[in-house]
Amino acid sequence: MSAADPITTSVAHRDGAAVVSISGEIDLSTAPAFEEAIAQALEANPAVLAIELSGVTFMASVGLRILAATNEKVGGATRIAVVANSPAASRPIQLTGLDNVVALYPSVDAALTPGD
């Protein structure tokens, strides 16, 4: 990740779950990359979509909107699990009450463990 590339994304599949890992800044200029990674992960119709934000250094309101929209889009078909163990990601989620809509977890392993 460089100044020219303020976000990195990756998608992995584990035991019927998709894990989207994001690092860097989530803002208007990087939102399309975040949305594309989520769309790519959802193509496999996973039972669980873990969105790993531990490497996020900044999250603007557009990042919160993407999380809320993803949760709304999948309905009950896919469980959304957000891994946000850094203040840059967890604080905006908690301040806006989005943690009442999507579940927050301290690690990917916790997010993928059945039974909230």
Short mmCIF file of the N, C-alpha and C atoms (twelve columns), coordinates in Angstrom:
data_MODEL
# 
_entry.id   MODEL 
# 
loop_
_atom_site.group_PDB 
_atom_site.id 
_atom_site.type_symbol 
_atom_site.label_atom_id 
_atom_site.label_alt_id 
_atom_site.label_comp_id 
_atom_site.label_asym_id 
_atom_site.label_seq_id 
_atom_site.Cartn_x 
_atom_site.Cartn_y 
_atom_site.Cartn_z 
_atom_site.pdbx_PDB_model_num 
ATOM 1   N N  . MET A 1   0.853   -1.166  0.000  1 
ATOM 2   C CA . MET A 1   0.000   0.000   0.000  1 
ATOM 3   C C  . MET A 1   0.898   1.228   0.000  1 
ATOM 4   N N  . SER A 2   0.644   2.152   -0.913 1 
ATOM 5   C CA . SER A 2   1.414   3.381   -1.008 1 
ATOM 6   C C  . SER A 2   0.458   4.560   -0.957 1 
ATOM 7   N N  . ALA A 3   1.007   5.759   -0.995 1 
ATOM 8   C CA . ALA A 3   0.159   6.945   -0.986 1 
ATOM 9   C C  . ALA A 3   -0.768  6.951   -2.198 1 
ATOM 10  N N  . ALA A 4   -0.306  6.370   -3.308 1 
ATOM 11  C CA . ALA A 4   -1.122  6.309   -4.515 1 
ATOM 12  C C  . ALA A 4   -2.202  5.233   -4.404 1 
ATOM 13  N N  . ASP A 5   -2.018  4.305   -3.479 1 
ATOM 14  C CA . ASP A 5   -2.953  3.203   -3.308 1 
ATOM 15  C C  . ASP A 5   -3.318  3.115   -1.824 1 
ATOM 16  N N  . PRO A 6   -4.245  3.963   -1.346 1 
ATOM 17  C CA . PRO A 6   -4.519  4.051   0.092  1 
ATOM 18  C C  . PRO A 6   -5.357  2.911   0.667  1 
ATOM 19  N N  . ILE A 7   -5.718  1.922   -0.166 1 
ATOM 20  C CA . ILE A 7   -6.501  0.795   0.336  1 
ATOM 21  C C  . ILE A 7   -6.017  -0.489  -0.322 1 
ATOM 22  N N  . THR A 8   -6.021  -1.554  0.455  1 
ATOM 23  C CA . THR A 8   -5.773  -2.878  -0.102 1 
ATOM 24  C C  . THR A 8   -6.944  -3.766  0.295  1 
ATOM 25  N N  . THR A 9   -7.319  -4.640  -0.603 1 
ATOM 26  C CA . THR A 9   -8.430  -5.548  -0.351 1 
ATOM 27  C C  . THR A 9   -8.023  -6.961  -0.731 1 
ATOM 28  N N  . SER A 10  -8.592  -7.925  -0.049 1 
ATOM 29  C CA . SER A 10  -8.419  -9.319  -0.447 1 
ATOM 30  C C  . SER A 10  -9.665  -10.091 -0.047 1 
ATOM 31  N N  . VAL A 11  -9.921  -11.151 -0.780 1 
ATOM 32  C CA . VAL A 11  -11.059 -12.026 -0.510 1 
ATOM 33  C C  . VAL A 11  -10.533 -13.448 -0.397 1 
ATOM 34  N N  . ALA A 12  -10.913 -14.123 0.670  1 
ATOM 35  C CA . ALA A 12  -10.529 -15.518 0.871  1 
ATOM 36  C C  . ALA A 12  -11.781 -16.298 1.250  1 
ATOM 37  N N  . HIS A 13  -11.736 -17.593 1.021  1 
ATOM 38  C CA . HIS A 13  -12.872 -18.450 1.374  1 
ATOM 39  C C  . HIS A 13  -12.392 -19.508 2.354  1 
ATOM 40  N N  . ARG A 14  -13.165 -19.677 3.427  1 
ATOM 41  C CA . ARG A 14  -12.824 -20.623 4.501  1 
ATOM 42  C C  . ARG A 14  -14.074 -21.342 4.960  1 
ATOM 43  N N  . ASP A 15  -14.139 -22.643 4.745  1 
ATOM 44  C CA . ASP A 15  -15.223 -23.466 5.291  1 
ATOM 45  C C  . ASP A 15  -16.611 -22.885 5.036  1 
ATOM 46  N N  . GLY A 16  -16.902 -22.513 3.803  1 
ATOM 47  C CA . GLY A 16  -18.218 -21.988 3.455  1 
ATOM 48  C C  . GLY A 16  -18.429 -20.527 3.801  1 
ATOM 49  N N  . ALA A 17  -17.390 -19.889 4.286  1 
ATOM 50  C CA . ALA A 17  -17.473 -18.463 4.625  1 
ATOM 51  C C  . ALA A 17  -16.547 -17.680 3.703  1 
ATOM 52  N N  . ALA A 18  -16.891 -16.431 3.499  1 
ATOM 53  C CA . ALA A 18  -16.021 -15.539 2.739  1 
ATOM 54  C C  . ALA A 18  -15.450 -14.512 3.716  1 
ATOM 55  N N  . VAL A 19  -14.160 -14.231 3.556  1 
ATOM 56  C CA . VAL A 19  -13.489 -13.248 4.406  1 
ATOM 57  C C  . VAL A 19  -12.949 -12.149 3.512  1 
ATOM 58  N N  . VAL A 20  -13.475 -10.943 3.704  1 
ATOM 59  C CA . VAL A 20  -12.990 -9.762  2.991  1 
ATOM 60  C C  . VAL A 20  -12.086 -9.012  3.958  1 
ATOM 61  N N  . SER A 21  -10.835 -8.834  3.582  1 
ATOM 62  C CA . SER A 21  -9.895  -8.096  4.424  1 
ATOM 63  C C  . SER A 21  -9.581  -6.761  3.767  1 
ATOM 64  N N  . ILE A 22  -9.698  -5.713  4.566  1 
ATOM 65  C CA . ILE A 22  -9.467  -4.354  4.084  1 
ATOM 66  C C  . ILE A 22  -8.397  -3.711  4.956  1 
ATOM 67  N N  . SER A 23  -7.462  -3.030  4.319  1 
ATOM 68  C CA . SER A 23  -6.451  -2.262  5.040  1 
ATOM 69  C C  . SER A 23  -6.369  -0.890  4.414  1 
ATOM 70  N N  . GLY A 24  -6.060  0.092   5.247  1 
ATOM 71  C CA . GLY A 24  -5.889  1.454   4.758  1 
ATOM 72  C C  . GLY A 24  -7.083  2.323   5.071  1 
ATOM 73  N N  . GLU A 25  -7.383  3.235   4.163  1 
ATOM 74  C CA . GLU A 25  -8.430  4.223   4.373  1 
ATOM 75  C C  . GLU A 25  -9.683  3.892   3.562  1 
ATOM 76  N N  . ILE A 26  -10.834 3.980   4.222  1 
ATOM 77  C CA . ILE A 26  -12.107 3.820   3.525  1 
ATOM 78  C C  . ILE A 26  -12.740 5.203   3.462  1 
ATOM 79  N N  . ASP A 27  -12.757 5.774   2.261  1 
ATOM 80  C CA . ASP A 27  -13.359 7.090   2.044  1 
ATOM 81  C C  . ASP A 27  -13.994 7.098   0.657  1 
ATOM 82  N N  . LEU A 28  -14.432 8.251   0.207  1 
ATOM 83  C CA . LEU A 28  -15.111 8.310   -1.090 1 
ATOM 84  C C  . LEU A 28  -14.254 7.791   -2.236 1 
ATOM 85  N N  . SER A 29  -12.954 8.048   -2.180 1 
ATOM 86  C CA . SER A 29  -12.104 7.617   -3.298 1 
ATOM 87  C C  . SER A 29  -11.811 6.124   -3.281 1 
ATOM 88  N N  . THR A 30  -11.879 5.484   -2.105 1 
ATOM 89  C CA . THR A 30  -11.574 4.053   -2.024 1 
ATOM 90  C C  . THR A 30  -12.824 3.179   -1.874 1 
ATOM 91  N N  . ALA A 31  -13.974 3.799   -1.688 1 
ATOM 92  C CA . ALA A 31  -15.217 3.042   -1.508 1 
ATOM 93  C C  . ALA A 31  -15.483 2.039   -2.632 1 
ATOM 94  N N  . PRO A 32  -15.247 2.391   -3.908 1 
ATOM 95  C CA . PRO A 32  -15.502 1.407   -4.959 1 
ATOM 96  C C  . PRO A 32  -14.697 0.112   -4.801 1 
ATOM 97  N N  . ALA A 33  -13.458 0.207   -4.327 1 
ATOM 98  C CA . ALA A 33  -12.647 -0.999  -4.112 1 
ATOM 99  C C  . ALA A 33  -13.231 -1.838  -2.979 1 
ATOM 100 N N  . PHE A 34  -13.712 -1.193  -1.928 1 
ATOM 101 C CA . PHE A 34  -14.352 -1.875  -0.804 1 
ATOM 102 C C  . PHE A 34  -15.621 -2.587  -1.280 1 
ATOM 103 N N  . GLU A 35  -16.455 -1.880  -2.040 1 
ATOM 104 C CA . GLU A 35  -17.691 -2.467  -2.564 1 
ATOM 105 C C  . GLU A 35  -17.405 -3.629  -3.502 1 
ATOM 106 N N  . GLU A 36  -16.381 -3.503  -4.336 1 
ATOM 107 C CA . GLU A 36  -16.031 -4.562  -5.281 1 
ATOM 108 C C  . GLU A 36  -15.575 -5.821  -4.544 1 
ATOM 109 N N  . ALA A 37  -14.791 -5.653  -3.482 1 
ATOM 110 C CA . ALA A 37  -14.331 -6.811  -2.710 1 
ATOM 111 C C  . ALA A 37  -15.515 -7.537  -2.076 1 
ATOM 112 N N  . ILE A 38  -16.470 -6.777  -1.552 1 
ATOM 113 C CA . ILE A 38  -17.663 -7.393  -0.958 1 
ATOM 114 C C  . ILE A 38  -18.479 -8.108  -2.029 1 
ATOM 115 N N  . ALA A 39  -18.664 -7.473  -3.175 1 
ATOM 116 C CA . ALA A 39  -19.421 -8.095  -4.264 1 
ATOM 117 C C  . ALA A 39  -18.759 -9.394  -4.718 1 
ATOM 118 N N  . GLN A 40  -17.445 -9.380  -4.824 1 
ATOM 119 C CA . GLN A 40  -16.700 -10.577 -5.218 1 
ATOM 120 C C  . GLN A 40  -16.913 -11.696 -4.196 1 
ATOM 121 N N  . ALA A 41  -16.874 -11.360 -2.915 1 
ATOM 122 C CA . ALA A 41  -17.062 -12.361 -1.866 1 
ATOM 123 C C  . ALA A 41  -18.474 -12.937 -1.896 1 
ATOM 124 N N  . LEU A 42  -19.463 -12.106 -2.187 1 
ATOM 125 C CA . LEU A 42  -20.856 -12.557 -2.178 1 
ATOM 126 C C  . LEU A 42  -21.221 -13.402 -3.393 1 
ATOM 127 N N  . GLU A 43  -20.390 -13.393 -4.436 1 
ATOM 128 C CA . GLU A 43  -20.663 -14.213 -5.617 1 
ATOM 129 C C  . GLU A 43  -20.774 -15.683 -5.270 1 
ATOM 130 N N  . ALA A 44  -20.060 -16.118 -4.238 1 
ATOM 131 C CA . ALA A 44  -20.062 -17.528 -3.836 1 
ATOM 132 C C  . ALA A 44  -21.235 -17.866 -2.911 1 
ATOM 133 N N  . ASN A 45  -22.112 -16.894 -2.624 1 
ATOM 134 C CA . ASN A 45  -23.243 -17.099 -1.717 1 
ATOM 135 C C  . ASN A 45  -22.816 -17.751 -0.402 1 
ATOM 136 N N  . PRO A 46  -21.879 -17.111 0.310  1 
ATOM 137 C CA . PRO A 46  -21.387 -17.722 1.550  1 
ATOM 138 C C  . PRO A 46  -22.438 -17.677 2.656  1 
ATOM 139 N N  . ALA A 47  -22.347 -18.621 3.586  1 
ATOM 140 C CA . ALA A 47  -23.229 -18.610 4.753  1 
ATOM 141 C C  . ALA A 47  -22.858 -17.452 5.677  1 
ATOM 142 N N  . VAL A 48  -21.560 -17.130 5.714  1 
ATOM 143 C CA . VAL A 48  -21.045 -16.042 6.549  1 
ATOM 144 C C  . VAL A 48  -20.145 -15.159 5.700  1 
ATOM 145 N N  . LEU A 49  -20.314 -13.852 5.838  1 
ATOM 146 C CA . LEU A 49  -19.401 -12.891 5.224  1 
ATOM 147 C C  . LEU A 49  -18.711 -12.158 6.359  1 
ATOM 148 N N  . ALA A 50  -17.429 -12.450 6.562  1 
ATOM 149 C CA . ALA A 50  -16.635 -11.757 7.571  1 
ATOM 150 C C  . ALA A 50  -15.913 -10.602 6.876  1 
ATOM 151 N N  . ILE A 51  -16.125 -9.406  7.387  1 
ATOM 152 C CA . ILE A 51  -15.474 -8.217  6.836  1 
ATOM 153 C C  . ILE A 51  -14.438 -7.778  7.855  1 
ATOM 154 N N  . GLU A 52  -13.184 -8.020  7.522  1 
ATOM 155 C CA . GLU A 52  -12.075 -7.825  8.442  1 
ATOM 156 C C  . GLU A 52  -11.501 -6.424  8.251  1 
ATOM 157 N N  . LEU A 53  -11.710 -5.565  9.252  1 
ATOM 158 C CA . LEU A 53  -11.317 -4.155  9.156  1 
ATOM 159 C C  . LEU A 53  -10.180 -3.794  10.098 1 
ATOM 160 N N  . SER A 54  -9.465  -4.780  10.630 1 
ATOM 161 C CA . SER A 54  -8.419  -4.500  11.619 1 
ATOM 162 C C  . SER A 54  -7.302  -3.626  11.076 1 
ATOM 163 N N  . GLY A 55  -7.073  -3.680  9.764  1 
ATOM 164 C CA . GLY A 55  -6.027  -2.873  9.160  1 
ATOM 165 C C  . GLY A 55  -6.494  -1.513  8.680  1 
ATOM 166 N N  . VAL A 56  -7.737  -1.165  8.973  1 
ATOM 167 C CA . VAL A 56  -8.278  0.121   8.535  1 
ATOM 168 C C  . VAL A 56  -7.742  1.230   9.439  1 
ATOM 169 N N  . THR A 57  -7.216  2.281   8.806  1 
ATOM 170 C CA . THR A 57  -6.663  3.409   9.551  1 
ATOM 171 C C  . THR A 57  -7.610  4.605   9.600  1 
ATOM 172 N N  . PHE A 58  -8.607  4.611   8.717  1 
ATOM 173 C CA . PHE A 58  -9.599  5.687   8.678  1 
ATOM 174 C C  . PHE A 58  -10.844 5.149   7.999  1 
ATOM 175 N N  . MET A 59  -12.021 5.448   8.582  1 
ATOM 176 C CA . MET A 59  -13.269 5.041   7.938  1 
ATOM 177 C C  . MET A 59  -14.234 6.222   7.948  1 
ATOM 178 N N  . ALA A 60  -14.516 6.729   6.760  1 
ATOM 179 C CA . ALA A 60  -15.490 7.804   6.588  1 
ATOM 180 C C  . ALA A 60  -16.893 7.211   6.598  1 
ATOM 181 N N  . SER A 61  -17.875 8.081   6.589  1 
ATOM 182 C CA . SER A 61  -19.268 7.635   6.648  1 
ATOM 183 C C  . SER A 61  -19.636 6.722   5.488  1 
ATOM 184 N N  . VAL A 62  -18.960 6.845   4.359  1 
ATOM 185 C CA . VAL A 62  -19.263 5.969   3.231  1 
ATOM 186 C C  . VAL A 62  -18.970 4.505   3.587  1 
ATOM 187 N N  . GLY A 63  -17.973 4.257   4.417  1 
ATOM 188 C CA . GLY A 63  -17.682 2.896   4.861  1 
ATOM 189 C C  . GLY A 63  -18.811 2.325   5.693  1 
ATOM 190 N N  . LEU A 64  -19.379 3.166   6.553  1 
ATOM 191 C CA . LEU A 64  -20.526 2.745   7.362  1 
ATOM 192 C C  . LEU A 64  -21.723 2.457   6.468  1 
ATOM 193 N N  . ARG A 65  -21.913 3.307   5.462  1 
ATOM 194 C CA . ARG A 65  -23.029 3.108   4.523  1 
ATOM 195 C C  . ARG A 65  -22.876 1.781   3.784  1 
ATOM 196 N N  . ILE A 66  -21.664 1.459   3.375  1 
ATOM 197 C CA . ILE A 66  -21.425 0.202   2.663  1 
ATOM 198 C C  . ILE A 66  -21.735 -0.995  3.560  1 
ATOM 199 N N  . LEU A 67  -21.324 -0.930  4.820  1 
ATOM 200 C CA . LEU A 67  -21.622 -2.032  5.748  1 
ATOM 201 C C  . LEU A 67  -23.128 -2.191  5.936  1 
ATOM 202 N N  . ALA A 68  -23.830 -1.073  6.143  1 
ATOM 203 C CA . ALA A 68  -25.284 -1.126  6.333  1 
ATOM 204 C C  . ALA A 68  -25.979 -1.636  5.073  1 
ATOM 205 N N  . ALA A 69  -25.553 -1.159  3.914  1 
ATOM 206 C CA . ALA A 69  -26.165 -1.576  2.653  1 
ATOM 207 C C  . ALA A 69  -25.915 -3.058  2.388  1 
ATOM 208 N N  . THR A 70  -24.730 -3.536  2.722  1 
ATOM 209 C CA . THR A 70  -24.420 -4.956  2.534  1 
ATOM 210 C C  . THR A 70  -25.310 -5.804  3.427  1 
ATOM 211 N N  . ASN A 71  -25.465 -5.393  4.675  1 
ATOM 212 C CA . ASN A 71  -26.331 -6.124  5.596  1 
ATOM 213 C C  . ASN A 71  -27.763 -6.165  5.084  1 
ATOM 214 N N  . GLU A 72  -28.242 -5.045  4.574  1 
ATOM 215 C CA . GLU A 72  -29.603 -4.972  4.039  1 
ATOM 216 C C  . GLU A 72  -29.745 -5.838  2.787  1 
ATOM 217 N N  . LYS A 73  -28.720 -5.815  1.940  1 
ATOM 218 C CA . LYS A 73  -28.767 -6.555  0.673  1 
ATOM 219 C C  . LYS A 73  -28.866 -8.068  0.896  1 
ATOM 220 N N  . VAL A 74  -28.089 -8.590  1.838  1 
ATOM 221 C CA . VAL A 74  -28.066 -10.043 2.021  1 
ATOM 222 C C  . VAL A 74  -29.218 -10.545 2.881  1 
ATOM 223 N N  . GLY A 75  -29.855 -9.657  3.621  1 
ATOM 224 C CA . GLY A 75  -30.969 -10.088 4.466  1 
ATOM 225 C C  . GLY A 75  -30.530 -11.199 5.390  1 
ATOM 226 N N  . GLY A 76  -31.318 -12.245 5.455  1 
ATOM 227 C CA . GLY A 76  -30.980 -13.372 6.313  1 
ATOM 228 C C  . GLY A 76  -30.201 -14.459 5.606  1 
ATOM 229 N N  . ALA A 77  -29.932 -14.275 4.310  1 
ATOM 230 C CA . ALA A 77  -29.265 -15.322 3.535  1 
ATOM 231 C C  . ALA A 77  -27.802 -15.518 3.946  1 
ATOM 232 N N  . THR A 78  -27.151 -14.458 4.347  1 
ATOM 233 C CA . THR A 78  -25.745 -14.498 4.747  1 
ATOM 234 C C  . THR A 78  -25.602 -13.736 6.051  1 
ATOM 235 N N  . ARG A 79  -24.894 -14.335 7.001  1 
ATOM 236 C CA . ARG A 79  -24.626 -13.648 8.266  1 
ATOM 237 C C  . ARG A 79  -23.429 -12.725 8.075  1 
ATOM 238 N N  . ILE A 80  -23.600 -11.455 8.411  1 
ATOM 239 C CA . ILE A 80  -22.516 -10.476 8.311  1 
ATOM 240 C C  . ILE A 80  -21.805 -10.416 9.654  1 
ATOM 241 N N  . ALA A 81  -20.493 -10.567 9.630  1 
ATOM 242 C CA . ALA A 81  -19.671 -10.508 10.836 1 
ATOM 243 C C  . ALA A 81  -18.531 -9.520  10.570 1 
ATOM 244 N N  . VAL A 82  -18.488 -8.452  11.334 1 
ATOM 245 C CA . VAL A 82  -17.474 -7.423  11.129 1 
ATOM 246 C C  . VAL A 82  -16.391 -7.570  12.190 1 
ATOM 247 N N  . VAL A 83  -15.155 -7.691  11.725 1 
ATOM 248 C CA . VAL A 83  -14.009 -7.755  12.626 1 
ATOM 249 C C  . VAL A 83  -13.418 -6.354  12.676 1 
ATOM 250 N N  . ALA A 84  -13.597 -5.709  13.820 1 
ATOM 251 C CA . ALA A 84  -13.135 -4.327  13.977 1 
ATOM 252 C C  . ALA A 84  -12.491 -4.201  15.346 1 
ATOM 253 N N  . ASN A 85  -11.212 -4.547  15.427 1 
ATOM 254 C CA . ASN A 85  -10.543 -4.490  16.716 1 
ATOM 255 C C  . ASN A 85  -9.618  -3.286  16.842 1 
ATOM 256 N N  . SER A 86  -9.750  -2.341  15.925 1 
ATOM 257 C CA . SER A 86  -8.982  -1.102  16.024 1 
ATOM 258 C C  . SER A 86  -9.955  0.064   16.156 1 
ATOM 259 N N  . PRO A 87  -9.587  1.092   16.901 1 
ATOM 260 C CA . PRO A 87  -10.494 2.234   17.091 1 
ATOM 261 C C  . PRO A 87  -10.898 2.923   15.785 1 
ATOM 262 N N  . ALA A 88  -10.022 2.923   14.781 1 
ATOM 263 C CA . ALA A 88  -10.348 3.591   13.511 1 
ATOM 264 C C  . ALA A 88  -11.565 2.959   12.855 1 
ATOM 265 N N  . ALA A 89  -11.771 1.669   13.066 1 
ATOM 266 C CA . ALA A 89  -12.932 0.979   12.485 1 
ATOM 267 C C  . ALA A 89  -14.064 0.823   13.498 1 
ATOM 268 N N  . SER A 90  -13.741 0.416   14.708 1 
ATOM 269 C CA . SER A 90  -14.799 0.111   15.669 1 
ATOM 270 C C  . SER A 90  -15.494 1.357   16.207 1 
ATOM 271 N N  . ARG A 91  -14.765 2.428   16.409 1 
ATOM 272 C CA . ARG A 91  -15.371 3.619   17.018 1 
ATOM 273 C C  . ARG A 91  -16.502 4.206   16.166 1 
ATOM 274 N N  . PRO A 92  -16.314 4.433   14.849 1 
ATOM 275 C CA . PRO A 92  -17.436 4.953   14.060 1 
ATOM 276 C C  . PRO A 92  -18.639 4.005   14.040 1 
ATOM 277 N N  . ILE A 93  -18.362 2.714   14.028 1 
ATOM 278 C CA . ILE A 93  -19.444 1.728   14.016 1 
ATOM 279 C C  . ILE A 93  -20.244 1.817   15.317 1 
ATOM 280 N N  . GLN A 94  -19.556 1.928   16.430 1 
ATOM 281 C CA . GLN A 94  -20.230 2.000   17.726 1 
ATOM 282 C C  . GLN A 94  -20.925 3.342   17.928 1 
ATOM 283 N N  . LEU A 95  -20.281 4.437   17.537 1 
ATOM 284 C CA . LEU A 95  -20.872 5.769   17.726 1 
ATOM 285 C C  . LEU A 95  -22.174 5.946   16.955 1 
ATOM 286 N N  . THR A 96  -22.272 5.304   15.805 1 
ATOM 287 C CA . THR A 96  -23.479 5.437   14.986 1 
ATOM 288 C C  . THR A 96  -24.535 4.391   15.319 1 
ATOM 289 N N  . GLY A 97  -24.206 3.437   16.179 1 
ATOM 290 C CA . GLY A 97  -25.159 2.387   16.520 1 
ATOM 291 C C  . GLY A 97  -25.216 1.270   15.495 1 
ATOM 292 N N  . LEU A 98  -24.317 1.294   14.517 1 
ATOM 293 C CA . LEU A 98  -24.321 0.242   13.497 1 
ATOM 294 C C  . LEU A 98  -24.005 -1.121  14.117 1 
ATOM 295 N N  . ASP A 99  -23.345 -1.115  15.279 1 
ATOM 296 C CA . ASP A 99  -23.058 -2.378  15.956 1 
ATOM 297 C C  . ASP A 99  -24.328 -3.043  16.490 1 
ATOM 298 N N  . ASN A 100 -25.453 -2.328  16.470 1 
ATOM 299 C CA . ASN A 100 -26.741 -2.937  16.807 1 
ATOM 300 C C  . ASN A 100 -27.345 -3.658  15.607 1 
ATOM 301 N N  . VAL A 101 -26.777 -3.422  14.436 1 
ATOM 302 C CA . VAL A 101 -27.283 -4.002  13.188 1 
ATOM 303 C C  . VAL A 101 -26.364 -5.116  12.690 1 
ATOM 304 N N  . VAL A 102 -25.065 -4.882  12.745 1 
ATOM 305 C CA . VAL A 102 -24.080 -5.896  12.356 1 
ATOM 306 C C  . VAL A 102 -23.250 -6.257  13.584 1 
ATOM 307 N N  . ALA A 103 -22.930 -7.519  13.718 1 
ATOM 308 C CA . ALA A 103 -22.181 -7.988  14.881 1 
ATOM 309 C C  . ALA A 103 -20.697 -7.691  14.722 1 
ATOM 310 N N  . LEU A 104 -20.083 -7.204  15.801 1 
ATOM 311 C CA . LEU A 104 -18.648 -6.932  15.832 1 
ATOM 312 C C  . LEU A 104 -17.928 -8.073  16.542 1 
ATOM 313 N N  . TYR A 105 -16.754 -8.415  16.026 1 
ATOM 314 C CA . TYR A 105 -15.953 -9.488  16.601 1 
ATOM 315 C C  . TYR A 105 -14.514 -9.023  16.733 1 
ATOM 316 N N  . PRO A 106 -13.770 -9.598  17.687 1 
ATOM 317 C CA . PRO A 106 -12.372 -9.204  17.888 1 
ATOM 318 C C  . PRO A 106 -11.389 -9.864  16.922 1 
ATOM 319 N N  . SER A 107 -11.814 -10.959 16.277 1 
ATOM 320 C CA . SER A 107 -10.916 -11.679 15.369 1 
ATOM 321 C C  . SER A 107 -11.736 -12.394 14.292 1 
ATOM 322 N N  . VAL A 108 -11.059 -12.782 13.219 1 
ATOM 323 C CA . VAL A 108 -11.730 -13.527 12.152 1 
ATOM 324 C C  . VAL A 108 -12.191 -14.881 12.688 1 
ATOM 325 N N  . ASP A 109 -11.366 -15.544 13.489 1 
ATOM 326 C CA . ASP A 109 -11.763 -16.836 14.030 1 
ATOM 327 C C  . ASP A 109 -13.036 -16.729 14.853 1 
ATOM 328 N N  . ALA A 110 -13.143 -15.686 15.676 1 
ATOM 329 C CA . ALA A 110 -14.370 -15.473 16.467 1 
ATOM 330 C C  . ALA A 110 -15.563 -15.207 15.554 1 
ATOM 331 N N  . ALA A 111 -15.334 -14.453 14.497 1 
ATOM 332 C CA . ALA A 111 -16.421 -14.116 13.564 1 
ATOM 333 C C  . ALA A 111 -16.932 -15.350 12.836 1 
ATOM 334 N N  . LEU A 112 -16.063 -16.304 12.605 1 
ATOM 335 C CA . LEU A 112 -16.445 -17.498 11.855 1 
ATOM 336 C C  . LEU A 112 -16.949 -18.634 12.739 1 
ATOM 337 N N  . THR A 113 -16.898 -18.444 14.048 1 
ATOM 338 C CA . THR A 113 -17.381 -19.469 14.969 1 
ATOM 339 C C  . THR A 113 -18.903 -19.449 14.976 1 
ATOM 340 N N  . PRO A 114 -19.529 -20.590 14.709 1 
ATOM 341 C CA . PRO A 114 -21.000 -20.628 14.704 1 
ATOM 342 C C  . PRO A 114 -21.572 -20.278 16.075 1 
ATOM 343 N N  . GLY A 115 -22.747 -19.681 16.041 1 
ATOM 344 C CA . GLY A 115 -23.433 -19.341 17.285 1 
ATOM 345 C C  . GLY A 115 -22.880 -18.089 17.908 1 
ATOM 346 N N  . ASP A 116 -23.492 -16.969 17.569 1 
ATOM 347 C CA . ASP A 116 -23.032 -15.686 18.089 1 
ATOM 348 C C  . ASP A 116 -22.943 -15.757 19.584 1 
# 
